Amino acid sequence: MADHCPLHQILRPFGSQVTQWTMGQRMNGHSIAVIGATGAVGRVFLRILEERGFAAGSVRLCGKNSVGRTMSVNGRDITVEEVTPELLSQVDFAFISATTEVSREIGPLAVQQGALVIDDSSAFRMDADVPLVVPEVNAEDLLEHRGIVSIPNCSTTPLVMVLKPLNDVNPVQRVIADTYQSVSGTGAAAVEEMKTQSRDVLDGRVAKPHVYPHQIAFNALPHIDDFQDNGYSNEEMKMVRETRKILHLPDLPVSATCVRVPVAVGHSEAVHIELSHPMSPEDVREILGAAPGVTVLDDPKAAVYPMPIDAEGKDDVFVGRIRRDLSHPNGITAWIVSDNLRKGAGLNAIQIAEEVVKRGLLMTDRRKA
Ligand SMILES: NC(=O)c1ccc[n+]([C@@H]2O[C@H](COP(=O)([O-])OP(=O)(O)OC[C@H]3O[C@@H](n4cnc5c(N)ncnc54)[C@H](OP(=O)(O)O)[C@@H]3O)[C@@H](O)[C@H]2O)c1
């Protein structure tokens, strides 16, 4: 494996000597393309890549409006390029973090060119032959990949991180989740909109909405993505369907209300979980405290509970306000917070790549097998 390759060791971290192979062939050390490198997720993704020292032999950055611009990765300047079939033929991994339309166009093309696609969009999540993966929950689903692996919606990921360890000991019967989602979940332009509107309101000017249908500053919008005929938004239905798929519980009753709030980074969720048997809040704290990637922060009387401003920049999913649901004998209520750009997107994508490498599941590995 490339992790043991001497060349890779020389190149690690990837910015130390050489940032890009110029020859048109794959080399050991995992070449990657980041499509959407300049976006809210893309920028955090690159930071996490550096932090984790992911085994990248070469990094190619791709965009649309920012083609020609340079970005610093590990102290090296890399020029943003257009996505081309040739570029895709030179990489092991294509991380796509742009738009659903871009994913639909580039994803299959990248697979054709021999790259493994890790896709942040909703384009392929519900496709039967595309694993939808949170490594702490269902890493074994990667064995079934056919070139594309999807990451879930940024509210689904923290929810399944909490549901899985509980479900393992006390099967989950029903879930209600109400979200308080930050503007960075919409992308870089929405963060700017919230800042501009906040200044406008404080200075007595009219706040003009562009990204959202209404003012987001000092407001809450029960509206994320388009609405369906059943009265739920696409975002809410993503939480329903994706939770079922990841947990392999196709009939699990799930209901969600997704709300956009004027928070920059970090999605919060109030969840009501009906289990098969009664369970004490102490037992829930113990189970979740032992779960990988989950941190329990739960001492409300001392004002200790998860908050987005604390979760920003952290990898874990934080859980607190764990208590009995007074409306159901088997019910537990909790408050979940996580950084939507990290565990909700970039970190999960890199953890998938790490798992793929560990299990020898790259397209090139498969061809050799
Ligand atoms: N934000 C979140 O919390 C989150 C969480 C999970 C999943 N996601 C998903 O991740 C994806 C990116 O979200 P984001 O929030 O980072 O959006 P964003 O801030 O709006 O960034 C969009 C990125 O896509 C690039 N792009 C647009 N059209 C392109 C094209 N034709 N070819 C190549 N690159 C193109 C843009 O590049 P230029 O700047 O060069 O135009 C930009 O880098 C979306 O699919 C989103 O649903 C987001």
Coordinates of N, CA and C in Angstrom, one line a residue, residues 37-202:
A37 N -12.9 23.4 -4.6 CA -11.9 23.6 -3.6 C -12.1 25.0 -2.9
T38 N -12.7 25.9 -3.6 CA -12.8 27.3 -3.1 C -14.1 27.5 -2.2
G39 N -15.0 26.5 -2.2 CA -16.2 26.6 -1.5 C -16.1 26.5 0.0
A40 N -17.2 26.6 0.7 CA -17.2 26.6 2.2 C -16.7 25.2 2.6
V41 N -17.2 24.1 2.0 CA -16.7 22.8 2.4 C -15.3 22.6 1.9
G42 N -15.0 23.0 0.6 CA -13.7 22.7 0.0 C -12.6 23.3 0.8
R43 N -12.7 24.5 1.3 CA -11.7 25.2 2.1 C -11.4 24.4 3.4
V44 N -12.5 24.0 4.1 CA -12.3 23.3 5.3 C -11.7 21.9 5.0
F45 N -12.1 21.3 3.9 CA -11.6 20.0 3.5 C -10.1 20.1 3.4
L46 N -9.6 21.1 2.7 CA -8.1 21.3 2.5 C -7.4 21.4 3.9
R47 N -8.0 22.1 4.8 CA -7.4 22.3 6.1 C -7.3 20.9 6.8
I48 N -8.4 20.2 6.7 CA -8.4 18.9 7.4 C -7.4 17.9 6.7
L49 N -7.3 18.0 5.4 CA -6.3 17.2 4.7 C -4.9 17.5 5.3
E50 N -4.6 18.7 5.5 CA -3.3 19.1 6.1 C -3.2 18.6 7.5
E51 N -4.2 18.8 8.3 CA -4.2 18.4 9.7 C -4.0 16.9 9.9
R52 N -4.7 16.1 9.0 CA -4.6 14.6 9.2 C -3.4 14.0 8.4
G53 N -2.7 14.9 7.7 CA -1.6 14.3 6.9 C -2.0 13.2 6.0
F54 N -3.2 13.4 5.4 CA -3.8 12.4 4.5 C -2.7 12.1 3.4
A55 N -2.6 10.8 3.1 CA -1.6 10.3 2.2 C -1.8 10.8 0.7
A56 N -1.6 12.1 0.5 CA -1.8 12.7 -0.8 C -0.5 12.9 -1.5
G57 N -0.2 12.2 -2.6 CA 1.0 12.4 -3.3 C 0.9 13.6 -4.2
S58 N -0.3 13.9 -4.7 CA -0.5 15.1 -5.5 C -1.9 15.7 -5.2
V59 N -2.0 17.0 -5.2 CA -3.3 17.6 -5.0 C -3.6 18.5 -6.2
R60 N -4.8 18.3 -6.8 CA -5.2 19.2 -7.9 C -6.5 19.9 -7.4
L61 N -6.6 21.1 -7.6 CA -7.7 21.9 -7.1 C -8.5 22.3 -8.4
C62 N -9.8 22.1 -8.3 CA -10.7 22.5 -9.4 C -11.8 23.4 -9.0
G63 N -12.2 24.2 -9.9 CA -13.3 25.2 -9.7 C -13.9 25.6 -11.0
K64 N -14.7 26.7 -10.9 CA -15.4 27.3 -12.1 C -14.9 28.7 -12.2
N65 N -15.5 29.6 -11.3 CA -15.2 31.0 -11.4 C -13.7 31.3 -10.9
S66 N -13.2 30.4 -10.1 CA -11.9 30.7 -9.5 C -10.7 30.0 -10.3
V67 N -11.0 29.5 -11.5 CA -9.9 28.9 -12.3 C -8.8 29.9 -12.5
G68 N -7.6 29.5 -12.2 CA -6.4 30.4 -12.4 C -6.0 31.1 -11.1
R69 N -6.9 31.1 -10.1 CA -6.5 31.6 -8.8 C -5.6 30.6 -8.1
T70 N -4.8 31.1 -7.2 CA -3.9 30.1 -6.5 C -4.4 30.0 -5.0
M71 N -4.3 28.8 -4.5 CA -4.7 28.6 -3.1 C -3.5 27.9 -2.4
S72 N -3.4 28.3 -1.1 CA -2.2 27.7 -0.4 C -2.7 26.4 0.3
V73 N -2.0 25.3 0.0 CA -2.2 24.1 0.7 C -0.9 23.6 1.3
N74 N -0.9 23.5 2.6 CA 0.4 23.1 3.3 C 1.5 24.1 2.9
G75 N 1.2 25.3 2.8 CA 2.3 26.3 2.6 C 2.7 26.4 1.1
R76 N 2.0 25.6 0.2 CA 2.4 25.7 -1.2 C 1.2 26.3 -2.0
D77 N 1.6 27.1 -3.0 CA 0.5 27.6 -3.8 C 0.2 26.6 -5.0
I78 N -1.1 26.4 -5.1 CA -1.6 25.5 -6.1 C -2.7 26.2 -6.9
T79 N -2.5 26.1 -8.2 CA -3.5 26.9 -9.1 C -4.8 26.1 -9.3
V80 N -5.9 26.8 -9.2 CA -7.2 26.2 -9.5 C -7.3 25.9 -11.0
E81 N -7.7 24.7 -11.3 CA -7.9 24.3 -12.7 C -9.3 24.0 -13.1
E82 N -9.6 23.9 -14.3 CA -10.8 23.4 -14.8 C -10.9 21.9 -14.7
V83 N -12.0 21.3 -14.5 CA -12.1 19.8 -14.4 C -12.1 19.3 -15.9
T84 N -11.2 18.4 -16.2 CA -11.1 17.8 -17.5 C -11.0 16.3 -17.4
P85 N -11.4 15.5 -18.4 CA -11.2 14.1 -18.3 C -9.8 13.7 -18.1
E86 N -8.9 14.5 -18.7 CA -7.4 14.2 -18.5 C -7.0 14.3 -17.1
L87 N -7.4 15.4 -16.5 CA -7.1 15.6 -15.0 C -7.7 14.5 -14.2
L88 N -8.9 14.1 -14.5 CA -9.6 13.0 -13.7 C -8.8 11.7 -13.9
S89 N -8.2 11.5 -15.1 CA -7.5 10.2 -15.4 C -6.2 10.2 -14.6
Q90 N -5.8 11.3 -14.0 CA -4.5 11.3 -13.3 C -4.7 11.2 -11.8
V91 N -5.9 11.0 -11.3 CA -6.1 11.0 -9.8 C -6.7 9.7 -9.3
D92 N -6.4 9.4 -8.1 CA -7.0 8.2 -7.5 C -8.4 8.5 -6.8
F93 N -8.4 9.7 -6.2 CA -9.6 10.2 -5.6 C -10.1 11.5 -6.2
A94 N -11.4 11.5 -6.5 CA -12.0 12.8 -6.9 C -13.0 13.2 -5.8
F95 N -12.7 14.2 -5.0 CA -13.6 14.7 -4.0 C -14.5 15.8 -4.6
I96 N -15.8 15.5 -4.7 CA -16.6 16.5 -5.4 C -17.5 17.2 -4.3
S97 N -17.3 18.5 -4.3 CA -18.0 19.4 -3.3 C -18.4 20.7 -4.0
A98 N -19.3 20.5 -5.0 CA -19.6 21.7 -5.8 C -21.2 21.9 -5.7
T99 N -21.8 21.3 -6.7 CA -23.3 21.4 -6.7 C -23.8 20.0 -7.2
T100 N -25.1 19.8 -7.0 CA -25.6 18.5 -7.4 C -25.4 18.2 -8.9
E101 N -25.6 19.3 -9.6 CA -25.5 19.2 -11.1 C -24.1 18.8 -11.5
V102 N -23.1 19.5 -10.8 CA -21.7 19.2 -11.1 C -21.4 17.8 -10.8
S103 N -21.9 17.3 -9.6 CA -21.7 15.9 -9.2 C -22.2 14.9 -10.3
R104 N -23.5 15.2 -10.7 CA -24.1 14.3 -11.7 C -23.3 14.3 -13.0
E105 N -22.7 15.4 -13.4 CA -21.9 15.4 -14.6 C -20.5 14.8 -14.4
I106 N -19.8 15.2 -13.4 CA -18.4 14.8 -13.2 C -18.3 13.5 -12.6
G107 N -19.2 13.1 -11.7 CA -19.1 11.8 -10.9 C -18.8 10.6 -11.9
P108 N -19.8 10.3 -12.8 CA -19.6 9.2 -13.6 C -18.4 9.3 -14.5
L109 N -18.1 10.5 -15.0 CA -16.9 10.7 -15.8 C -15.6 10.4 -15.0
A110 N -15.6 10.8 -13.8 CA -14.4 10.5 -13.0 C -14.2 9.0 -12.8
V111 N -15.3 8.3 -12.6 CA -15.3 6.8 -12.4 C -14.8 6.2 -13.7
Q112 N -15.3 6.6 -14.8 CA -14.8 6.1 -16.1 C -13.3 6.3 -16.3
Q113 N -12.8 7.4 -15.7 CA -11.4 7.6 -15.8 C -10.6 6.9 -14.7
G114 N -11.2 6.1 -13.9 CA -10.5 5.3 -12.9 C -10.4 5.9 -11.6
A115 N -11.0 7.0 -11.3 CA -10.9 7.6 -10.0 C -12.1 7.1 -9.1
L116 N -11.8 7.1 -7.8 CA -12.9 6.8 -6.8 C -13.5 8.2 -6.4
V117 N -14.8 8.3 -6.6 CA -15.4 9.5 -6.3 C -16.0 9.5 -4.8
I118 N -15.7 10.6 -4.1 CA -16.3 10.8 -2.8 C -17.1 12.1 -2.9
D119 N -18.4 11.9 -2.9 CA -19.3 13.0 -3.3 C -20.1 13.6 -2.1
D120 N -20.0 14.9 -2.0 CA -20.7 15.6 -0.9 C -22.2 16.0 -1.2
S121 N -22.6 15.9 -2.4 CA -23.9 16.3 -2.8 C -25.0 15.2 -2.6
S122 N -26.2 15.6 -2.9 CA -27.3 14.6 -2.7 C -27.5 13.8 -4.0
A123 N -26.6 14.1 -5.1 CA -26.9 13.5 -6.4 C -27.1 12.0 -6.4
F124 N -26.2 11.3 -5.6 CA -26.2 9.8 -5.7 C -26.6 9.1 -4.4
R125 N -26.9 9.9 -3.4 CA -27.0 9.3 -2.0 C -28.0 8.2 -1.9
M126 N -29.1 8.3 -2.6 CA -30.1 7.2 -2.5 C -30.0 6.2 -3.6
D127 N -29.0 6.2 -4.5 CA -28.8 5.2 -5.5 C -28.5 3.9 -4.8
A128 N -29.1 2.8 -5.2 CA -28.9 1.5 -4.6 C -27.4 1.1 -4.6
D129 N -26.7 1.4 -5.7 CA -25.3 0.9 -5.8 C -24.3 2.0 -5.3
V130 N -24.8 3.0 -4.6 CA -23.8 4.0 -4.0 C -23.9 3.9 -2.5
P131 N -22.8 3.5 -1.9 CA -22.8 3.5 -0.4 C -22.9 4.9 0.1
L132 N -23.7 5.1 1.2 CA -23.8 6.4 1.9 C -23.2 6.1 3.2
V133 N -22.1 6.8 3.5 CA -21.2 6.3 4.6 C -20.8 7.3 5.6
V134 N -21.0 6.9 6.8 CA -20.4 7.6 8.0 C -19.5 6.5 8.6
P135 N -18.2 6.6 8.5 CA -17.3 5.5 8.8 C -17.5 4.9 10.2
E136 N -17.8 5.7 11.2 CA -18.1 5.1 12.6 C -19.3 4.3 12.6
V137 N -20.2 4.5 11.6 CA -21.5 3.8 11.6 C -21.6 2.6 10.7
N138 N -21.2 2.8 9.4 CA -21.4 1.8 8.4 C -20.2 1.7 7.4
A139 N -19.0 1.6 7.9 CA -17.8 1.6 7.1 C -17.9 0.3 6.2
E140 N -18.5 -0.8 6.6 CA -18.5 -2.0 5.9 C -19.3 -1.8 4.6
D141 N -20.1 -0.8 4.5 CA -20.9 -0.6 3.2 C -20.0 -0.2 2.1
L142 N -18.7 0.3 2.4 CA -17.8 0.6 1.4 C -17.4 -0.6 0.5
L143 N -17.5 -1.8 1.1 CA -17.1 -3.0 0.3 C -18.0 -3.1 -1.0
E144 N -19.1 -2.5 -1.0 CA -20.1 -2.6 -2.1 C -19.9 -1.5 -3.2
H145 N -18.9 -0.6 -3.0 CA -18.9 0.6 -3.9 C -18.5 0.2 -5.3
R146 N -19.1 1.0 -6.2 CA -18.8 0.7 -7.7 C -18.1 2.0 -8.3
G147 N -17.4 2.7 -7.4 CA -16.7 3.9 -7.9 C -17.2 5.2 -7.3
I148 N -18.4 5.2 -6.8 CA -18.9 6.4 -6.1 C -19.3 6.1 -4.7
V149 N -18.9 6.9 -3.8 CA -19.3 6.8 -2.4 C -19.9 8.2 -2.0
S150 N -21.1 8.2 -1.4 CA -21.7 9.5 -1.0 C -21.5 9.8 0.5
I151 N -21.4 11.0 0.8 CA -21.5 11.4 2.3 C -22.9 11.9 2.5
P152 N -23.4 11.7 3.7 CA -24.8 12.2 4.0 C -25.0 13.7 4.1
N153 N -26.2 14.1 4.2 CA -26.5 15.5 4.5 C -25.9 15.8 5.9
C154 N -25.6 17.1 6.0 CA -24.8 17.5 7.3 C -25.7 17.4 8.5
S155 N -27.0 17.2 8.5 CA -27.8 17.0 9.7 C -28.0 15.5 9.9
T156 N -28.0 14.7 8.8 CA -28.1 13.3 9.0 C -26.9 12.7 9.7
T157 N -25.7 13.1 9.4 CA -24.5 12.5 9.9 C -24.5 12.5 11.4
P158 N -24.7 13.7 12.1 CA -24.6 13.7 13.6 C -25.8 12.9 14.2
L159 N -26.9 12.8 13.5 CA -28.0 12.1 14.0 C -27.7 10.6 14.0
V160 N -27.2 10.0 12.9 CA -26.9 8.6 12.9 C -25.7 8.2 13.8
M161 N -24.8 9.2 14.1 CA -23.7 9.0 15.0 C -24.2 8.7 16.4
V162 N -25.3 9.3 16.7 CA -26.0 9.1 18.1 C -26.9 7.9 18.1
L163 N -27.6 7.7 17.0 CA -28.6 6.6 16.9 C -27.9 5.3 16.9
K164 N -26.8 5.2 16.2 CA -26.2 3.8 16.0 C -25.8 3.2 17.3
P165 N -25.1 3.8 18.2 CA -24.7 3.1 19.4 C -25.9 2.8 20.3
L166 N -26.9 3.6 20.3 CA -28.1 3.3 21.1 C -28.9 2.1 20.4
N167 N -29.0 2.1 19.1 CA -29.7 1.1 18.4 C -29.0 -0.3 18.6
D168 N -27.7 -0.3 18.8 CA -27.0 -1.5 19.0 C -27.4 -2.2 20.3
V169 N -27.8 -1.5 21.3 CA -28.2 -2.1 22.5 C -29.7 -2.1 22.8
N170 N -30.4 -1.2 22.2 CA -31.8 -1.0 22.5 C -32.4 -0.5 21.2
P171 N -32.9 -1.4 20.3 CA -33.3 -0.9 19.0 C -34.2 0.3 19.0
V172 N -33.9 1.2 18.1 CA -34.6 2.5 17.9 C -35.9 2.2 17.2
Q173 N -37.1 2.7 17.7 CA -38.4 2.4 17.1 C -38.9 3.6 16.3
R174 N -38.5 4.8 16.7 CA -39.0 6.0 16.1 C -38.1 7.2 16.4
V175 N -38.0 8.2 15.5 CA -37.1 9.3 15.7 C -37.8 10.6 15.2
I176 N -37.8 11.6 16.1 CA -38.2 13.0 15.6 C -37.1 13.9 15.8
A177 N -36.7 14.6 14.8 CA -35.5 15.5 14.8 C -35.9 16.9 14.3
D178 N -35.6 17.9 15.1 CA -35.9 19.3 14.7 C -34.5 20.0 14.7
T179 N -34.2 20.6 13.6 CA -32.8 21.1 13.4 C -32.8 22.6 13.5
Y180 N -31.6 23.1 13.8 CA -31.3 24.5 13.9 C -30.0 24.7 13.1
Q181 N -30.1 24.9 11.8 CA -28.9 24.7 10.9 C -28.3 26.1 10.5
S182 N -27.0 26.0 10.6 CA -26.2 27.3 10.3 C -26.2 27.6 8.8
V183 N -25.9 28.9 8.6 CA -25.9 29.4 7.2 C -24.8 28.8 6.3
S184 N -23.7 28.4 7.0 CA -22.6 27.8 6.2 C -23.0 26.5 5.5
G185 N -24.1 25.9 6.0 CA -24.7 24.7 5.4 C -25.2 25.0 4.0
T186 N -25.5 26.3 3.7 CA -25.9 26.7 2.3 C -24.7 27.0 1.4
G187 N -23.6 27.3 2.0 CA -22.4 27.6 1.2 C -21.8 29.0 1.6
A188 N -20.7 29.3 1.0 CA -19.9 30.5 1.3 C -20.8 31.8 1.1
A189 N -21.6 31.8 0.1 CA -22.4 33.1 -0.2 C -23.4 33.4 0.9
A190 N -23.9 32.3 1.5 CA -24.9 32.5 2.6 C -24.3 33.1 3.9
V191 N -23.0 32.8 4.1 CA -22.3 33.3 5.3 C -22.2 34.8 5.1
E192 N -21.8 35.2 3.9 CA -21.6 36.6 3.5 C -23.0 37.3 3.7
E193 N -24.0 36.7 3.2 CA -25.4 37.3 3.3 C -25.8 37.6 4.7
M194 N -25.5 36.6 5.6 CA -25.9 36.8 7.0 C -25.1 38.0 7.6
K195 N -23.8 38.1 7.3 CA -23.0 39.1 7.8 C -23.4 40.5 7.3
T196 N -23.7 40.6 6.0 CA -24.1 41.8 5.4 C -25.4 42.3 6.0
Q197 N -26.4 41.3 6.1 CA -27.7 41.7 6.6 C -27.6 42.1 8.0
S198 N -26.8 41.5 8.8 CA -26.6 41.8 10.2 C -26.1 43.3 10.3
R199 N -25.1 43.6 9.5 CA -24.6 45.0 9.5 C -25.7 46.0 9.1
D200 N -26.4 45.6 8.1 CA -27.5 46.5 7.6 C -28.6 46.7 8.6
V201 N -29.0 45.7 9.3 CA -30.1 45.8 10.3 C -29.5 46.7 11.5
L202 N -28.3 46.4 11.9 CA -27.8 47.2 13.0 C -27.6 48.7 12.7

